[in-house]
Short mmCIF file of N, CA, C and O in Angstrom, two decimals:
data_model
loop_
_atom_site.label_atom_id
_atom_site.label_comp_id
_atom_site.label_asym_id
_atom_site.label_seq_id
_atom_site.Cartn_x
_atom_site.Cartn_y
_atom_site.Cartn_z
N MET A 1 148.15 98.68 86.95
CA MET A 1 148.72 99.95 87.31
C MET A 1 147.87 100.59 88.40
O MET A 1 146.66 100.53 88.35
N ALA A 2 148.52 101.23 89.35
CA ALA A 2 147.81 101.85 90.46
C ALA A 2 146.81 102.87 89.95
O ALA A 2 147.11 103.69 89.11
N PHE A 3 145.60 102.79 90.44
CA PHE A 3 144.52 103.70 90.12
C PHE A 3 144.15 103.73 88.64
O PHE A 3 143.39 104.55 88.21
N GLY A 4 144.71 102.84 87.82
CA GLY A 4 144.37 102.77 86.41
C GLY A 4 144.93 103.91 85.57
O GLY A 4 144.54 104.08 84.44
N PHE A 5 145.84 104.70 86.11
CA PHE A 5 146.44 105.81 85.37
C PHE A 5 147.85 105.44 84.95
O PHE A 5 148.51 104.65 85.59
N GLN A 6 148.28 106.05 83.87
CA GLN A 6 149.67 105.87 83.49
C GLN A 6 150.06 106.97 82.52
O GLN A 6 149.35 107.25 81.57
N ALA A 7 151.18 107.59 82.78
CA ALA A 7 151.72 108.55 81.83
C ALA A 7 152.35 107.74 80.70
O ALA A 7 152.56 106.54 80.84
N LYS A 8 152.68 108.39 79.64
CA LYS A 8 153.30 107.71 78.51
C LYS A 8 154.75 108.17 78.40
O LYS A 8 155.07 109.32 78.70
N ALA A 9 155.60 107.28 77.95
CA ALA A 9 157.00 107.63 77.79
C ALA A 9 157.16 108.84 76.87
O ALA A 9 158.04 109.66 77.07
N GLU A 10 156.28 108.98 75.88
CA GLU A 10 156.40 110.11 74.96
C GLU A 10 156.08 111.45 75.62
O GLU A 10 156.29 112.50 75.02
N ASP A 11 155.60 111.45 76.85
CA ASP A 11 155.36 112.68 77.57
C ASP A 11 156.66 113.35 78.02
O ASP A 11 156.64 114.47 78.52
N PHE A 12 157.77 112.67 77.85
CA PHE A 12 159.06 113.15 78.36
C PHE A 12 160.03 113.45 77.23
O PHE A 12 159.96 112.84 76.16
N PRO A 13 160.99 114.37 77.44
CA PRO A 13 161.99 114.68 76.41
C PRO A 13 162.79 113.43 76.04
O PRO A 13 162.98 112.52 76.85
N ALA A 14 163.29 113.42 74.81
CA ALA A 14 164.00 112.25 74.28
C ALA A 14 165.18 111.82 75.15
O ALA A 14 165.43 110.62 75.30
N ASP A 15 165.88 112.77 75.75
CA ASP A 15 167.04 112.40 76.56
C ASP A 15 166.65 111.88 77.94
O ASP A 15 167.42 111.19 78.60
N ILE A 16 165.46 112.18 78.38
CA ILE A 16 164.98 111.74 79.70
C ILE A 16 164.11 110.49 79.59
O ILE A 16 164.05 109.67 80.51
N LYS A 17 163.49 110.32 78.45
CA LYS A 17 162.57 109.20 78.22
C LYS A 17 163.17 107.84 78.59
O LYS A 17 162.50 107.06 79.28
N PRO A 18 164.42 107.52 78.20
CA PRO A 18 164.96 106.20 78.56
C PRO A 18 165.06 105.99 80.08
O PRO A 18 164.84 104.88 80.57
N LEU A 19 165.38 107.04 80.81
CA LEU A 19 165.48 106.92 82.26
C LEU A 19 164.10 106.75 82.88
O LEU A 19 163.91 105.93 83.78
N MET A 20 163.14 107.53 82.41
CA MET A 20 161.78 107.41 82.92
C MET A 20 161.21 106.01 82.65
O MET A 20 160.48 105.47 83.47
N THR A 21 161.58 105.46 81.51
CA THR A 21 161.13 104.11 81.16
C THR A 21 161.84 103.07 82.02
O THR A 21 161.19 102.20 82.61
N LYS A 22 163.15 103.18 82.11
CA LYS A 22 163.94 102.20 82.87
C LYS A 22 163.50 102.12 84.33
O LYS A 22 163.40 101.02 84.89
N TYR A 23 163.22 103.26 84.93
CA TYR A 23 162.87 103.29 86.35
C TYR A 23 161.37 103.42 86.60
O TYR A 23 160.95 103.61 87.74
N THR A 24 160.58 103.32 85.57
CA THR A 24 159.11 103.38 85.59
C THR A 24 158.56 104.62 86.30
O THR A 24 157.48 104.57 86.88
N CYS A 25 159.26 105.71 86.20
CA CYS A 25 158.80 106.96 86.81
C CYS A 25 157.46 107.38 86.23
O CYS A 25 156.60 107.92 86.94
N PHE A 26 157.28 107.13 84.93
CA PHE A 26 156.06 107.55 84.24
C PHE A 26 154.83 106.82 84.73
O PHE A 26 153.72 107.23 84.43
N ALA A 27 155.00 105.76 85.49
CA ALA A 27 153.84 105.05 86.02
C ALA A 27 153.08 105.91 87.03
O ALA A 27 151.87 105.74 87.19
N CYS A 28 153.78 106.83 87.67
CA CYS A 28 153.15 107.65 88.71
C CYS A 28 153.26 109.15 88.48
O CYS A 28 152.58 109.91 89.17
N HIS A 29 154.11 109.59 87.56
CA HIS A 29 154.35 111.02 87.38
C HIS A 29 154.24 111.44 85.93
O HIS A 29 154.59 110.69 85.03
N LYS A 30 153.75 112.67 85.74
CA LYS A 30 153.73 113.33 84.44
C LYS A 30 154.38 114.70 84.63
O LYS A 30 154.46 115.20 85.75
N PRO A 31 154.84 115.30 83.55
CA PRO A 31 155.47 116.61 83.69
C PRO A 31 154.56 117.68 84.28
O PRO A 31 154.97 118.44 85.15
N ASP A 32 153.31 117.74 83.82
CA ASP A 32 152.47 118.88 84.20
C ASP A 32 151.10 118.52 84.74
O ASP A 32 150.25 119.40 84.89
N THR A 33 150.87 117.26 85.05
CA THR A 33 149.58 116.82 85.54
C THR A 33 149.76 115.86 86.71
O THR A 33 150.59 114.96 86.65
N ARG A 34 148.95 116.05 87.74
CA ARG A 34 148.96 115.11 88.86
C ARG A 34 148.52 113.74 88.35
O ARG A 34 147.57 113.63 87.59
N LEU A 35 149.19 112.71 88.78
CA LEU A 35 148.81 111.35 88.43
C LEU A 35 148.68 110.65 89.77
O LEU A 35 147.95 111.11 90.64
N VAL A 36 149.37 109.57 89.99
CA VAL A 36 149.41 108.95 91.32
C VAL A 36 150.26 109.85 92.23
O VAL A 36 149.92 110.11 93.36
N GLY A 37 151.38 110.31 91.67
CA GLY A 37 152.25 111.23 92.38
C GLY A 37 152.10 112.64 91.81
O GLY A 37 151.38 112.85 90.83
N PRO A 38 152.80 113.59 92.40
CA PRO A 38 152.69 114.97 91.94
C PRO A 38 153.29 115.16 90.55
O PRO A 38 154.19 114.42 90.13
N ALA A 39 152.79 116.16 89.85
CA ALA A 39 153.38 116.56 88.57
C ALA A 39 154.80 117.05 88.84
O ALA A 39 155.06 117.67 89.87
N TYR A 40 155.68 116.79 87.90
CA TYR A 40 157.05 117.26 88.09
C TYR A 40 157.13 118.78 88.18
O TYR A 40 157.99 119.31 88.87
N LYS A 41 156.24 119.50 87.51
CA LYS A 41 156.22 120.96 87.64
C LYS A 41 155.92 121.37 89.07
O LYS A 41 156.45 122.36 89.56
N ASP A 42 155.07 120.61 89.75
CA ASP A 42 154.77 120.91 91.15
C ASP A 42 155.97 120.61 92.05
O ASP A 42 156.21 121.32 93.03
N VAL A 43 156.71 119.58 91.71
CA VAL A 43 157.93 119.28 92.46
C VAL A 43 158.92 120.43 92.26
O VAL A 43 159.53 120.90 93.22
N ALA A 44 159.05 120.89 91.03
CA ALA A 44 159.99 121.98 90.73
C ALA A 44 159.63 123.24 91.52
O ALA A 44 160.52 123.99 91.94
N LYS A 45 158.34 123.48 91.72
CA LYS A 45 157.91 124.67 92.47
C LYS A 45 158.39 124.67 93.91
O LYS A 45 158.45 125.71 94.56
N LYS A 46 158.72 123.50 94.43
CA LYS A 46 159.22 123.42 95.81
C LYS A 46 160.67 123.92 95.91
O LYS A 46 161.19 124.08 97.01
N LYS A 47 161.31 124.09 94.77
CA LYS A 47 162.68 124.62 94.70
C LYS A 47 163.69 123.78 95.47
O LYS A 47 164.60 124.30 96.12
N TYR A 48 163.51 122.46 95.40
CA TYR A 48 164.50 121.56 95.98
C TYR A 48 165.79 121.65 95.17
O TYR A 48 165.75 121.81 93.95
N SER A 49 166.92 121.48 95.83
CA SER A 49 168.18 121.40 95.10
C SER A 49 168.24 120.05 94.38
O SER A 49 167.48 119.12 94.70
N VAL A 50 169.14 119.94 93.44
CA VAL A 50 169.34 118.66 92.74
C VAL A 50 169.69 117.58 93.77
O VAL A 50 169.13 116.48 93.73
N ASP A 51 170.56 117.90 94.71
CA ASP A 51 170.94 116.91 95.73
C ASP A 51 169.74 116.47 96.57
O ASP A 51 169.62 115.30 96.92
N LYS A 52 168.85 117.39 96.87
CA LYS A 52 167.65 117.05 97.66
C LYS A 52 166.74 116.11 96.87
O LYS A 52 166.22 115.13 97.41
N ILE A 53 166.55 116.39 95.59
CA ILE A 53 165.71 115.51 94.77
C ILE A 53 166.35 114.13 94.66
O ILE A 53 165.66 113.12 94.77
N VAL A 54 167.65 114.08 94.47
CA VAL A 54 168.35 112.79 94.41
C VAL A 54 168.11 112.02 95.70
O VAL A 54 167.80 110.82 95.68
N ALA A 55 168.22 112.70 96.84
CA ALA A 55 167.98 112.04 98.14
C ALA A 55 166.53 111.57 98.26
O ALA A 55 166.27 110.48 98.78
N LEU A 56 165.60 112.37 97.76
CA LEU A 56 164.19 112.00 97.85
C LEU A 56 163.81 110.86 96.91
O LEU A 56 162.86 110.13 97.18
N ILE A 57 164.53 110.72 95.82
CA ILE A 57 164.31 109.56 94.94
C ILE A 57 164.67 108.28 95.70
O ILE A 57 163.92 107.31 95.68
N ALA A 58 165.80 108.31 96.38
CA ALA A 58 166.26 107.12 97.12
C ALA A 58 165.47 106.88 98.39
O ALA A 58 165.21 105.74 98.77
N LYS A 59 165.10 107.97 99.06
CA LYS A 59 164.39 107.85 100.34
C LYS A 59 163.30 108.93 100.41
O LYS A 59 163.51 109.99 100.99
N PRO A 60 162.16 108.65 99.81
CA PRO A 60 161.07 109.63 99.81
C PRO A 60 160.61 109.98 101.23
O PRO A 60 160.72 109.17 102.14
N GLN A 61 160.10 111.18 101.36
CA GLN A 61 159.56 111.63 102.63
C GLN A 61 158.08 111.99 102.41
O GLN A 61 157.76 113.09 101.97
N PRO A 62 157.18 111.04 102.70
CA PRO A 62 155.76 111.27 102.43
C PRO A 62 155.21 112.55 103.06
O PRO A 62 154.27 113.14 102.54
N SER A 63 155.81 113.01 104.14
CA SER A 63 155.32 114.24 104.78
C SER A 63 155.48 115.46 103.87
O SER A 63 154.81 116.47 104.06
N ASN A 64 156.36 115.36 102.86
CA ASN A 64 156.53 116.46 101.90
C ASN A 64 155.35 116.59 100.96
O ASN A 64 155.16 117.64 100.35
N TRP A 65 154.57 115.50 100.80
CA TRP A 65 153.48 115.49 99.83
C TRP A 65 152.22 114.90 100.46
O TRP A 65 151.76 113.83 100.06
N PRO A 66 151.62 115.60 101.41
CA PRO A 66 150.38 115.09 101.98
C PRO A 66 149.30 114.99 100.91
O PRO A 66 149.25 115.79 99.98
N GLY A 67 148.47 113.98 101.04
CA GLY A 67 147.40 113.78 100.07
C GLY A 67 147.78 112.89 98.91
O GLY A 67 146.96 112.62 98.04
N TYR A 68 149.02 112.44 98.89
CA TYR A 68 149.48 111.52 97.86
C TYR A 68 149.87 110.20 98.52
O TYR A 68 150.33 110.19 99.66
N PRO A 69 149.75 109.10 97.79
CA PRO A 69 150.26 107.84 98.34
C PRO A 69 151.77 107.93 98.49
O PRO A 69 152.42 108.61 97.70
N PRO A 70 152.35 107.27 99.48
CA PRO A 70 153.80 107.32 99.64
C PRO A 70 154.52 106.68 98.46
O PRO A 70 154.09 105.67 97.95
N MET A 71 155.58 107.32 98.04
CA MET A 71 156.41 106.78 96.97
C MET A 71 157.33 105.71 97.55
O MET A 71 157.88 105.87 98.64
N ALA A 72 157.51 104.64 96.80
CA ALA A 72 158.45 103.60 97.21
C ALA A 72 159.87 104.12 97.05
O ALA A 72 160.16 104.87 96.11
N PRO A 73 160.78 103.76 97.95
CA PRO A 73 162.18 104.15 97.78
C PRO A 73 162.72 103.58 96.47
O PRO A 73 162.49 102.41 96.15
N MET A 74 163.39 104.40 95.71
CA MET A 74 163.94 103.98 94.42
C MET A 74 165.46 103.86 94.53
O MET A 74 166.21 104.57 93.87
N THR A 75 165.89 102.96 95.40
CA THR A 75 167.32 102.78 95.65
C THR A 75 168.05 102.15 94.47
O THR A 75 169.27 102.13 94.45
N ASN A 76 167.29 101.67 93.49
CA ASN A 76 167.90 101.07 92.30
C ASN A 76 168.35 102.12 91.28
O ASN A 76 169.00 101.78 90.30
N VAL A 77 168.02 103.38 91.51
CA VAL A 77 168.40 104.44 90.58
C VAL A 77 169.80 104.93 90.94
O VAL A 77 170.00 105.50 92.02
N PRO A 78 170.79 104.71 90.06
CA PRO A 78 172.14 105.20 90.36
C PRO A 78 172.17 106.72 90.46
O PRO A 78 171.36 107.41 89.82
N LYS A 79 173.08 107.23 91.27
CA LYS A 79 173.15 108.67 91.50
C LYS A 79 173.27 109.45 90.19
O LYS A 79 172.61 110.48 90.03
N GLU A 80 174.06 108.98 89.26
CA GLU A 80 174.24 109.68 87.98
C GLU A 80 172.89 109.86 87.26
O GLU A 80 172.60 110.93 86.74
N ASP A 81 172.09 108.81 87.25
CA ASP A 81 170.78 108.90 86.60
C ASP A 81 169.83 109.77 87.42
O ASP A 81 169.05 110.54 86.86
N ALA A 82 169.89 109.66 88.73
CA ALA A 82 169.03 110.47 89.59
C ALA A 82 169.34 111.96 89.40
O ALA A 82 168.43 112.79 89.40
N VAL A 83 170.61 112.29 89.22
CA VAL A 83 170.99 113.69 88.98
C VAL A 83 170.38 114.18 87.66
O VAL A 83 169.84 115.29 87.60
N LYS A 84 170.42 113.37 86.62
CA LYS A 84 169.81 113.75 85.34
C LYS A 84 168.31 113.98 85.51
O LYS A 84 167.75 114.95 84.98
N LEU A 85 167.66 113.08 86.23
CA LEU A 85 166.23 113.22 86.47
C LEU A 85 165.92 114.48 87.27
O LEU A 85 164.98 115.23 86.97
N ALA A 86 166.73 114.74 88.29
CA ALA A 86 166.52 115.92 89.14
C ALA A 86 166.71 117.21 88.34
O ALA A 86 165.94 118.16 88.49
N LYS A 87 167.71 117.25 87.48
CA LYS A 87 167.93 118.45 86.65
C LYS A 87 166.76 118.66 85.70
O LYS A 87 166.33 119.79 85.48
N TYR A 88 166.23 117.57 85.15
CA TYR A 88 165.05 117.68 84.29
C TYR A 88 163.87 118.25 85.08
O TYR A 88 163.21 119.18 84.65
N ILE A 89 163.63 117.70 86.26
CA ILE A 89 162.52 118.17 87.08
C ILE A 89 162.67 119.66 87.37
O ILE A 89 161.73 120.43 87.19
N ASN A 90 163.85 120.08 87.76
CA ASN A 90 164.06 121.49 88.08
C ASN A 90 163.99 122.39 86.86
O ASN A 90 163.75 123.59 86.98
N SER A 91 164.16 121.83 85.66
CA SER A 91 164.06 122.64 84.44
C SER A 91 162.62 123.03 84.14
O SER A 91 162.38 123.91 83.31
N LEU A 92 161.67 122.42 84.83
CA LEU A 92 160.25 122.66 84.56
C LEU A 92 159.69 123.86 85.31
O LEU A 92 158.50 124.12 85.24
N LYS A 93 160.50 124.59 86.00
CA LYS A 93 160.04 125.74 86.79
C LYS A 93 159.33 126.77 85.95
O LYS A 93 159.57 127.03 84.85
#
């Protein structure tokens, strides 16, 4: 695992946990703590729309998060699942 860190699937709500596991989001992100990538609460503070988060899952823009390693494009995440993930992220405001 990158940098030897890893969030745990149990860090996420029961309805989101399967998606985080399937797409290995937890390998780099936690709800409230910086890991390899930003904490989801920090993403929520940017006030991105659900559509913007969905777009950033598929095609990350490293310039949005200086100081973090670039996220790999997650084009394998279907839009329906990306929308669920984005709504969860925005719920952390």
